[in-house]
Amino acid sequence: MKFETKCVRAGQAPDPTTGAIIPPIYQTATFVLPEVGRDLGFDYTRSSNPTRQVLEDNLAALESGRHGVCFASGMSAVDAVMKLFQAGDHVVCSDDVYGGVSRHFNQVLSKYGLQFTYVDSTEPQNVADAIRPETKLIWLETPSNPLIKVTDITAVSKIGNDAGIPVGVDSTFATPVFLRPLELGADIVMHSTTKYLSGHNQIIGGAVVVNDEAMYEQLKFVQKTIGAVNSPFDAWLTLLGIKTLHLRMARHHHNGMRIARFLEAHAKVARVSFPGLESHPQHAIAAREMSGYGGMLSFELKGGIAAGKALMNGVQLCQLAESLGSVESMITHPATMTHVDVPAAERQARGLTDGLVRLSVGVEDADDIEADLAQALEGV
Ligand SMILES: *Cc1c(COP(=O)(O)O)cnc(C)c1O
């Protein structure tokens, strides 16, 4: 099955009892056993559920992996991966990661003895240099949030492989339409399905896909033990979203390129970070590993905090919101919104400057998105 066919069909046979073309929502907590010691494949929805199983099989197929495991959120998917490790273990992590991920690592998991070192993974040597005897995982986010930095997954996977350390990739921004980390040598791929995969701002969800049998068994064990599972209805809504994933992503890519070029040429914009632009520092890596660039970009306004606020308050079509990856265009100002709690000096050091704006370009007509940004930039 080719990729686009997988989006629509993978894991989804007509329901054997009724012929329903869409997988039924098995909204049940428990399953009756026909006799002692024998079930019909399911016993309790925390362990597994037929609707969730369809989504897990579909996502595994999209990522060219063997096993998918779904969770209640992207954060609980990351958490489940970290629960494969124990106190004293060390993780090398990309420095520009989703704010919730670094908060979980620094403020929750560090209390349980896991150790984290953050490096600029766009330079693979930085990852190699941070490896210690107790390093058990390399965790990448690419393209990253909010600076849209790109890491060479092939190069870092080789470093991990040579050292016997698994490499995990938060691939939420790219989606399997444009980037398939397992095909490039990574061991784990993770998604916040809240974003592009479901695609319509309708659910919170997460997923992990792996090839390794033992790792899959451990993740299933964590899933059923902790219980951070998505509901059958949310799994069903996600499946519905994925049926048009390839169509939506093509449009996100088209609109993303168009808006990135518009902003790059604008007098009030100092620079734009979008992997599809030749000016992006890792454009060559992105062009090699990705088949498209999606709709996530960030840009730097010349006027600092005041300019950022003026732009946020001036947009009318783009919506002021912290999420991303949906059909609606959404805009965020990290310095006053997502990263307001990070001390100013640390923000500057990480490149989260006062004039930085993150834009999730939706699938509206690009003319309308561009016109909205143009009118809002006039007031900046
Ligand atoms: C949103 C997001 C997460 C967290 O996912 P939730 O579904 O909000 O829990 C993790 N990583 C990235 C890159 C994200 O965009």
Coordinates of C-alpha atoms and ligand atoms in Angstrom, one line a residue:
M1 CA 0.0 0.0 0.0
K2 CA 1.3 3.4 -0.9
F3 CA 1.4 6.2 1.7
E4 CA -1.7 8.1 0.7
T5 CA -3.7 4.9 0.5
K6 CA -2.5 4.1 4.0
C7 CA -3.9 7.4 5.3
V8 CA -7.3 6.4 4.1
R9 CA -7.3 2.7 4.6
A10 CA -4.5 1.2 6.8
G11 CA -5.8 -0.9 9.6
Q12 CA -9.4 -0.4 8.6
A13 CA -11.4 -3.4 7.3
P14 CA -15.2 -3.2 7.1
D15 CA -16.7 -4.2 10.5
P16 CA -17.2 -8.0 10.4
T17 CA -20.6 -8.0 12.1
T18 CA -22.3 -5.2 10.2
G19 CA -20.1 -4.2 7.2
A20 CA -19.8 -0.6 8.6
I21 CA -17.2 1.1 6.4
I22 CA -16.0 3.3 9.3
P23 CA -14.6 1.5 12.4
P24 CA -17.3 1.5 15.1
I25 CA -16.7 3.5 18.4
Y26 CA -16.4 0.7 20.9
Q27 CA -17.4 2.9 23.8
T28 CA -17.1 0.3 26.5
A29 CA -14.9 -0.1 29.5
T30 CA -15.0 -3.9 29.7
F31 CA -15.5 -7.0 27.5
V32 CA -17.3 -10.2 28.5
L33 CA -15.3 -13.5 28.4
P34 CA -17.0 -16.4 26.6
E35 CA -15.5 -18.8 29.2
V36 CA -12.8 -18.8 31.9
G37 CA -9.4 -18.2 30.5
R38 CA -10.5 -17.2 27.0
D39 CA -11.3 -13.6 25.7
L40 CA -12.1 -12.4 22.2
G41 CA -8.9 -10.3 22.1
F42 CA -10.0 -7.7 24.6
D43 CA -10.7 -7.6 28.3
Y44 CA -10.6 -4.0 29.6
T45 CA -10.2 -0.7 27.7
R46 CA -7.3 0.5 29.8
S47 CA -5.3 -2.4 28.3
S48 CA -6.7 -2.3 24.8
N49 CA -9.8 -1.3 22.9
P50 CA -10.9 -2.2 19.3
T51 CA -11.3 1.4 18.1
R52 CA -7.9 2.4 19.7
Q53 CA -6.4 -0.7 18.1
V54 CA -7.4 0.5 14.6
L55 CA -5.8 3.9 15.2
E56 CA -2.6 2.2 16.6
D57 CA -2.4 0.0 13.5
N58 CA -3.0 2.9 11.2
L59 CA -0.3 5.1 12.8
A60 CA 2.2 2.2 12.8
A61 CA 1.6 1.8 9.0
L62 CA 2.0 5.5 8.4
E63 CA 5.3 5.6 10.2
S64 CA 6.6 2.4 8.5
G65 CA 6.8 0.9 12.0
R66 CA 5.6 -2.4 13.4
H67 CA 3.8 -1.2 16.5
G68 CA 1.8 1.8 17.5
V69 CA 0.7 2.7 21.1
C70 CA -1.8 5.6 21.7
F71 CA -2.1 7.8 24.7
A72 CA -4.3 10.5 26.2
S73 CA -2.0 13.3 25.1
G74 CA 1.3 14.0 23.5
M75 CA 2.7 14.6 27.0
S76 CA 1.6 11.2 28.2
A77 CA 3.2 9.6 25.1
V78 CA 6.5 11.3 26.0
D79 CA 6.0 10.3 29.7
A80 CA 5.5 6.7 28.7
V81 CA 8.8 6.6 26.7
M82 CA 10.6 8.1 29.8
K83 CA 9.1 5.4 32.0
L84 CA 11.2 2.8 30.1
F85 CA 14.1 4.2 32.1
Q86 CA 15.0 4.5 35.8
A87 CA 16.7 6.7 38.4
G88 CA 20.3 7.4 37.4
D89 CA 19.7 7.1 33.7
H90 CA 20.6 10.0 31.5
V91 CA 18.9 11.5 28.4
V92 CA 20.5 13.7 25.8
C93 CA 17.8 16.1 24.5
S94 CA 17.4 18.7 21.8
D95 CA 17.6 22.2 23.3
D96 CA 14.6 23.7 21.5
V97 CA 11.8 21.4 22.6
Y98 CA 8.1 21.9 23.2
G99 CA 7.7 23.9 26.5
G100 CA 5.6 21.1 28.1
V101 CA 8.4 18.6 27.4
S102 CA 11.2 20.5 29.1
R103 CA 8.8 21.3 32.0
H104 CA 8.1 17.6 32.4
F105 CA 11.8 16.7 32.3
N106 CA 13.0 19.5 34.6
Q107 CA 10.2 19.8 37.1
V108 CA 8.8 16.3 37.3
L109 CA 11.1 13.5 36.0
S110 CA 14.2 15.1 37.5
K111 CA 12.6 14.5 40.9
Y112 CA 12.7 10.7 40.1
G113 CA 16.4 10.7 39.3
L114 CA 16.3 10.9 35.5
Q115 CA 19.0 13.3 34.2
F116 CA 18.8 15.5 31.1
T117 CA 21.4 17.3 29.1
Y118 CA 20.2 19.8 26.5
V119 CA 22.2 20.3 23.3
D120 CA 21.8 22.0 20.0
S121 CA 21.2 18.8 18.1
T122 CA 21.4 20.6 14.7
E123 CA 25.1 19.9 15.1
P124 CA 25.2 16.1 15.6
Q125 CA 28.7 16.3 17.2
N126 CA 27.1 18.1 20.2
V127 CA 24.9 15.0 20.7
A128 CA 27.9 12.7 20.5
D129 CA 29.9 14.9 23.0
A130 CA 27.1 14.8 25.6
I131 CA 26.9 11.0 25.8
R132 CA 27.9 9.5 29.1
P133 CA 28.2 5.9 30.3
E134 CA 24.7 6.2 31.9
T135 CA 23.1 7.7 28.8
K136 CA 20.1 5.6 27.8
L137 CA 18.2 7.7 25.3
I138 CA 18.7 10.5 22.7
W139 CA 15.6 12.5 22.3
L140 CA 15.2 14.8 19.3
E141 CA 12.5 17.2 18.3
T142 CA 12.7 18.2 14.6
P143 CA 11.5 20.6 13.2
S144 CA 11.7 22.1 16.7
N145 CA 9.4 24.4 18.6
P146 CA 9.4 27.4 18.3
L147 CA 12.6 28.0 16.4
I148 CA 11.9 25.5 13.7
K149 CA 15.4 24.1 13.8
V150 CA 16.1 20.9 11.9
T151 CA 18.2 17.9 13.1
D152 CA 19.9 15.4 10.8
I153 CA 18.1 12.2 12.0
T154 CA 20.3 9.9 9.9
A155 CA 23.5 11.3 11.4
V156 CA 22.2 11.3 15.0
S157 CA 20.7 7.8 14.6
K158 CA 24.1 6.6 13.5
I159 CA 25.7 8.1 16.6
G160 CA 23.0 6.4 18.8
N161 CA 23.3 3.1 17.0
D162 CA 27.1 3.0 17.3
A163 CA 26.8 3.7 21.0
G164 CA 23.9 1.3 21.5
I165 CA 21.6 4.1 22.6
P166 CA 18.0 4.3 21.2
V167 CA 17.0 7.5 19.4
G168 CA 13.5 8.9 19.8
V169 CA 12.0 11.7 17.7
D170 CA 9.1 14.0 18.5
S171 CA 8.0 14.3 14.9
T172 CA 4.8 16.3 15.6
F173 CA 5.6 19.2 13.3
A174 CA 6.6 17.2 10.3
T175 CA 4.0 14.4 10.3
P176 CA 4.7 11.0 8.5
V177 CA 3.6 12.7 5.3
F178 CA 6.9 14.6 5.1
L179 CA 9.3 12.8 7.5
R180 CA 9.5 9.2 8.7
P181 CA 12.2 8.9 11.3
L182 CA 12.1 5.1 11.6
E183 CA 13.0 4.9 7.9
L184 CA 16.1 7.1 8.7
G185 CA 17.3 4.9 11.5
A186 CA 15.5 6.2 14.6
D187 CA 14.1 3.7 17.1
I188 CA 11.1 5.6 18.4
V189 CA 8.8 8.2 16.8
M190 CA 6.3 10.2 18.9
H191 CA 3.4 12.5 18.0
S192 CA 1.1 14.8 19.7
T193 CA -1.9 13.7 17.6
T194 CA -3.6 16.8 18.9
K195 CA -1.9 18.6 16.1
Y196 CA -1.7 17.8 12.4
L197 CA -2.7 14.1 12.7
S198 CA -6.2 14.8 14.0
G199 CA -5.9 18.2 12.4
H200 CA -9.1 19.9 13.3
N201 CA -8.5 21.1 16.9
Q202 CA -11.0 18.4 18.1
I203 CA -9.0 16.2 20.5
I204 CA -6.0 15.9 22.8
G205 CA -4.0 12.8 22.0
G206 CA -0.5 11.2 21.6
A207 CA 1.2 8.2 20.0
V208 CA 4.4 6.3 19.9
V209 CA 5.5 4.0 17.1
V210 CA 8.4 1.5 17.4
N211 CA 9.8 -1.5 15.7
D212 CA 11.5 -3.3 18.6
E213 CA 9.3 -6.1 20.1
A214 CA 10.7 -5.7 23.6
M215 CA 10.3 -2.0 23.6
Y216 CA 6.7 -2.3 22.4
E217 CA 5.9 -4.8 25.2
Q218 CA 7.3 -2.4 27.7
L219 CA 5.3 0.5 26.3
K220 CA 2.1 -1.6 26.4
F221 CA 2.9 -2.5 30.0
V222 CA 3.3 1.2 30.9
Q223 CA 0.1 2.1 29.0
K224 CA -2.1 -0.4 30.8
T225 CA -0.4 0.2 34.1
I226 CA -0.6 4.0 34.2
G227 CA -3.8 4.2 32.2
A228 CA -3.1 7.4 30.2
V229 CA -5.2 6.2 27.3
N230 CA -7.3 8.1 24.8
S231 CA -11.0 7.5 24.7
P232 CA -12.5 5.3 22.0
F233 CA -14.4 8.4 20.7
D234 CA -11.1 10.4 20.5
A235 CA -9.4 7.6 18.7
W236 CA -12.3 7.5 16.2
L237 CA -12.1 11.3 15.7
T238 CA -8.3 11.0 15.1
L239 CA -8.9 8.3 12.5
L240 CA -11.3 10.5 10.7
G241 CA -8.8 13.3 10.7
I242 CA -6.0 11.1 9.3
K243 CA -8.1 10.1 6.3
T244 CA -7.4 13.5 4.8
L245 CA -3.9 14.0 6.4
H246 CA -2.1 13.8 3.0
L247 CA -4.4 16.3 1.4
R248 CA -4.2 18.8 4.3
M249 CA -0.4 18.5 4.6
A250 CA 0.0 19.3 0.9
R251 CA -2.0 22.5 1.4
H252 CA -0.2 23.4 4.7
H253 CA 3.1 23.0 2.8
H254 CA 1.8 25.2 -0.1
N255 CA 0.5 27.9 2.2
G256 CA 3.6 27.6 4.4
M257 CA 6.0 28.3 1.5
R258 CA 3.9 31.2 0.3
I259 CA 3.6 32.9 3.7
A260 CA 7.3 32.3 4.5
R261 CA 8.3 34.0 1.3
F262 CA 5.9 36.9 1.9
L263 CA 7.3 37.4 5.4
E264 CA 10.9 37.1 4.3
A265 CA 10.4 40.0 1.8
H266 CA 8.6 42.2 4.4
A267 CA 10.4 45.3 5.6
K268 CA 9.3 44.9 9.3
V269 CA 10.5 41.3 9.5
A270 CA 14.1 40.7 10.4
R271 CA 14.2 37.0 9.5
V272 CA 12.0 33.9 8.9
S273 CA 12.7 30.4 10.0
F274 CA 11.0 27.9 7.7
P275 CA 12.8 24.7 6.5
G276 CA 11.6 25.3 2.9
L277 CA 13.5 28.6 2.6
E278 CA 17.0 28.5 1.1
S279 CA 18.0 30.9 3.9
H280 CA 17.2 28.3 6.6
P281 CA 20.5 27.1 8.2
Q282 CA 19.5 23.4 7.8
H283 CA 17.7 23.7 4.5
A284 CA 19.9 21.1 2.9
I285 CA 19.2 18.6 5.6
A286 CA 15.5 19.3 5.5
A287 CA 15.6 18.9 1.7
R288 CA 17.3 15.6 2.0
E289 CA 15.2 14.0 4.8
M290 CA 11.8 15.7 4.3
S291 CA 9.5 15.5 1.3
G292 CA 7.7 18.7 2.3
Y293 CA 7.9 21.4 5.0
G294 CA 4.4 21.7 6.5
G295 CA 2.9 24.9 7.8
M296 CA 5.0 25.8 11.0
L297 CA 7.2 28.8 10.8
S298 CA 8.6 31.5 13.1
F299 CA 9.8 35.0 12.3
E300 CA 11.5 37.8 14.1
L301 CA 9.9 41.3 14.1
K302 CA 12.3 44.2 14.1
G303 CA 10.3 46.0 16.8
G304 CA 10.7 43.7 19.8
I305 CA 7.9 43.1 22.4
A306 CA 5.8 46.1 21.4
A307 CA 5.8 44.9 17.8
G308 CA 4.9 41.4 18.8
K309 CA 2.0 42.6 20.9
A310 CA 0.8 44.9 18.1
L311 CA 0.9 42.1 15.5
M312 CA -1.0 39.7 17.9
N313 CA -3.7 42.3 18.5
G314 CA -3.8 43.3 14.8
V315 CA -4.5 40.0 13.2
Q316 CA -8.2 39.2 12.3
L317 CA -8.1 35.9 10.4
C318 CA -5.1 34.3 12.1
Q319 CA -6.2 33.3 15.6
L320 CA -4.3 34.1 18.7
A321 CA -3.9 30.7 20.2
E322 CA -1.2 28.5 21.8
S323 CA -1.9 25.4 19.7
L324 CA -0.8 24.5 16.2
G325 CA -1.2 22.1 13.3
S326 CA -4.9 22.5 12.7
V327 CA -6.8 23.7 9.6
E328 CA -7.2 27.2 11.1
S329 CA -4.2 29.6 11.0
M330 CA -3.0 30.3 14.6
I331 CA -0.4 32.8 15.8
T332 CA 1.6 32.9 19.1
H333 CA 4.0 35.4 20.6
P334 CA 6.4 33.2 22.8
A335 CA 7.8 36.2 24.9
T336 CA 4.4 37.2 26.2
M337 CA 2.5 33.8 25.8
T338 CA 4.0 30.3 25.8
H339 CA 7.4 31.3 27.3
V340 CA 6.4 34.2 29.5
D341 CA 7.6 32.3 32.6
V342 CA 11.2 31.8 31.2
P343 CA 13.5 34.5 32.6
A344 CA 14.3 37.2 29.9
A345 CA 18.1 36.4 30.0
E346 CA 17.4 32.6 29.4
R347 CA 14.9 33.4 26.7
Q348 CA 17.5 35.5 24.9
A349 CA 20.2 32.8 25.3
R350 CA 17.9 30.2 23.7
G351 CA 17.1 32.5 20.8
L352 CA 13.5 33.1 22.0
T353 CA 13.8 36.8 21.3
D354 CA 11.2 39.5 22.2
G355 CA 10.1 39.9 18.6
L356 CA 9.8 36.2 17.8
V357 CA 6.4 35.1 16.4
R358 CA 5.3 31.5 15.8
L359 CA 2.7 31.0 13.0
S360 CA 0.9 27.8 12.3
V361 CA -0.3 28.4 8.7
G362 CA -3.7 26.8 8.1
V363 CA -5.4 25.6 5.0
E364 CA -7.5 28.7 4.3
D365 CA -6.9 30.5 1.0
A366 CA -3.3 31.8 1.1
D367 CA -4.5 35.1 -0.3
D368 CA -6.6 35.7 2.8
I369 CA -3.8 34.7 5.3
E370 CA -1.3 36.9 3.5
A371 CA -3.7 39.9 3.4
D372 CA -4.4 39.5 7.1
L373 CA -0.7 39.5 8.0
A374 CA -0.1 42.4 5.6
Q375 CA -2.8 44.6 7.3
A376 CA -1.6 43.6 10.8
L377 CA 2.0 44.3 10.0
E378 CA 1.0 47.9 8.9
G379 CA 0.1 48.6 12.5
V380 CA 3.4 47.3 13.9
Ligands
LIG1 C1 1.7 19.8 21.5 C2 3.0 19.2 21.5 C3 3.4 18.3 22.5 C4 2.5 17.9 23.6 O1 1.3 17.3 23.2 P1 -0.1 17.4 23.9 O2 -1.0 16.6 23.0 O3 -0.5 18.9 24.0 O4 0.0 16.8 25.2 C5 4.6 17.7 22.4 N1 5.5 18.0 21.4 C6 5.2 18.8 20.5 C7 6.2 19.1 19.4 C8 4.0 19.5 20.4 O5 3.7 20.4 19.5

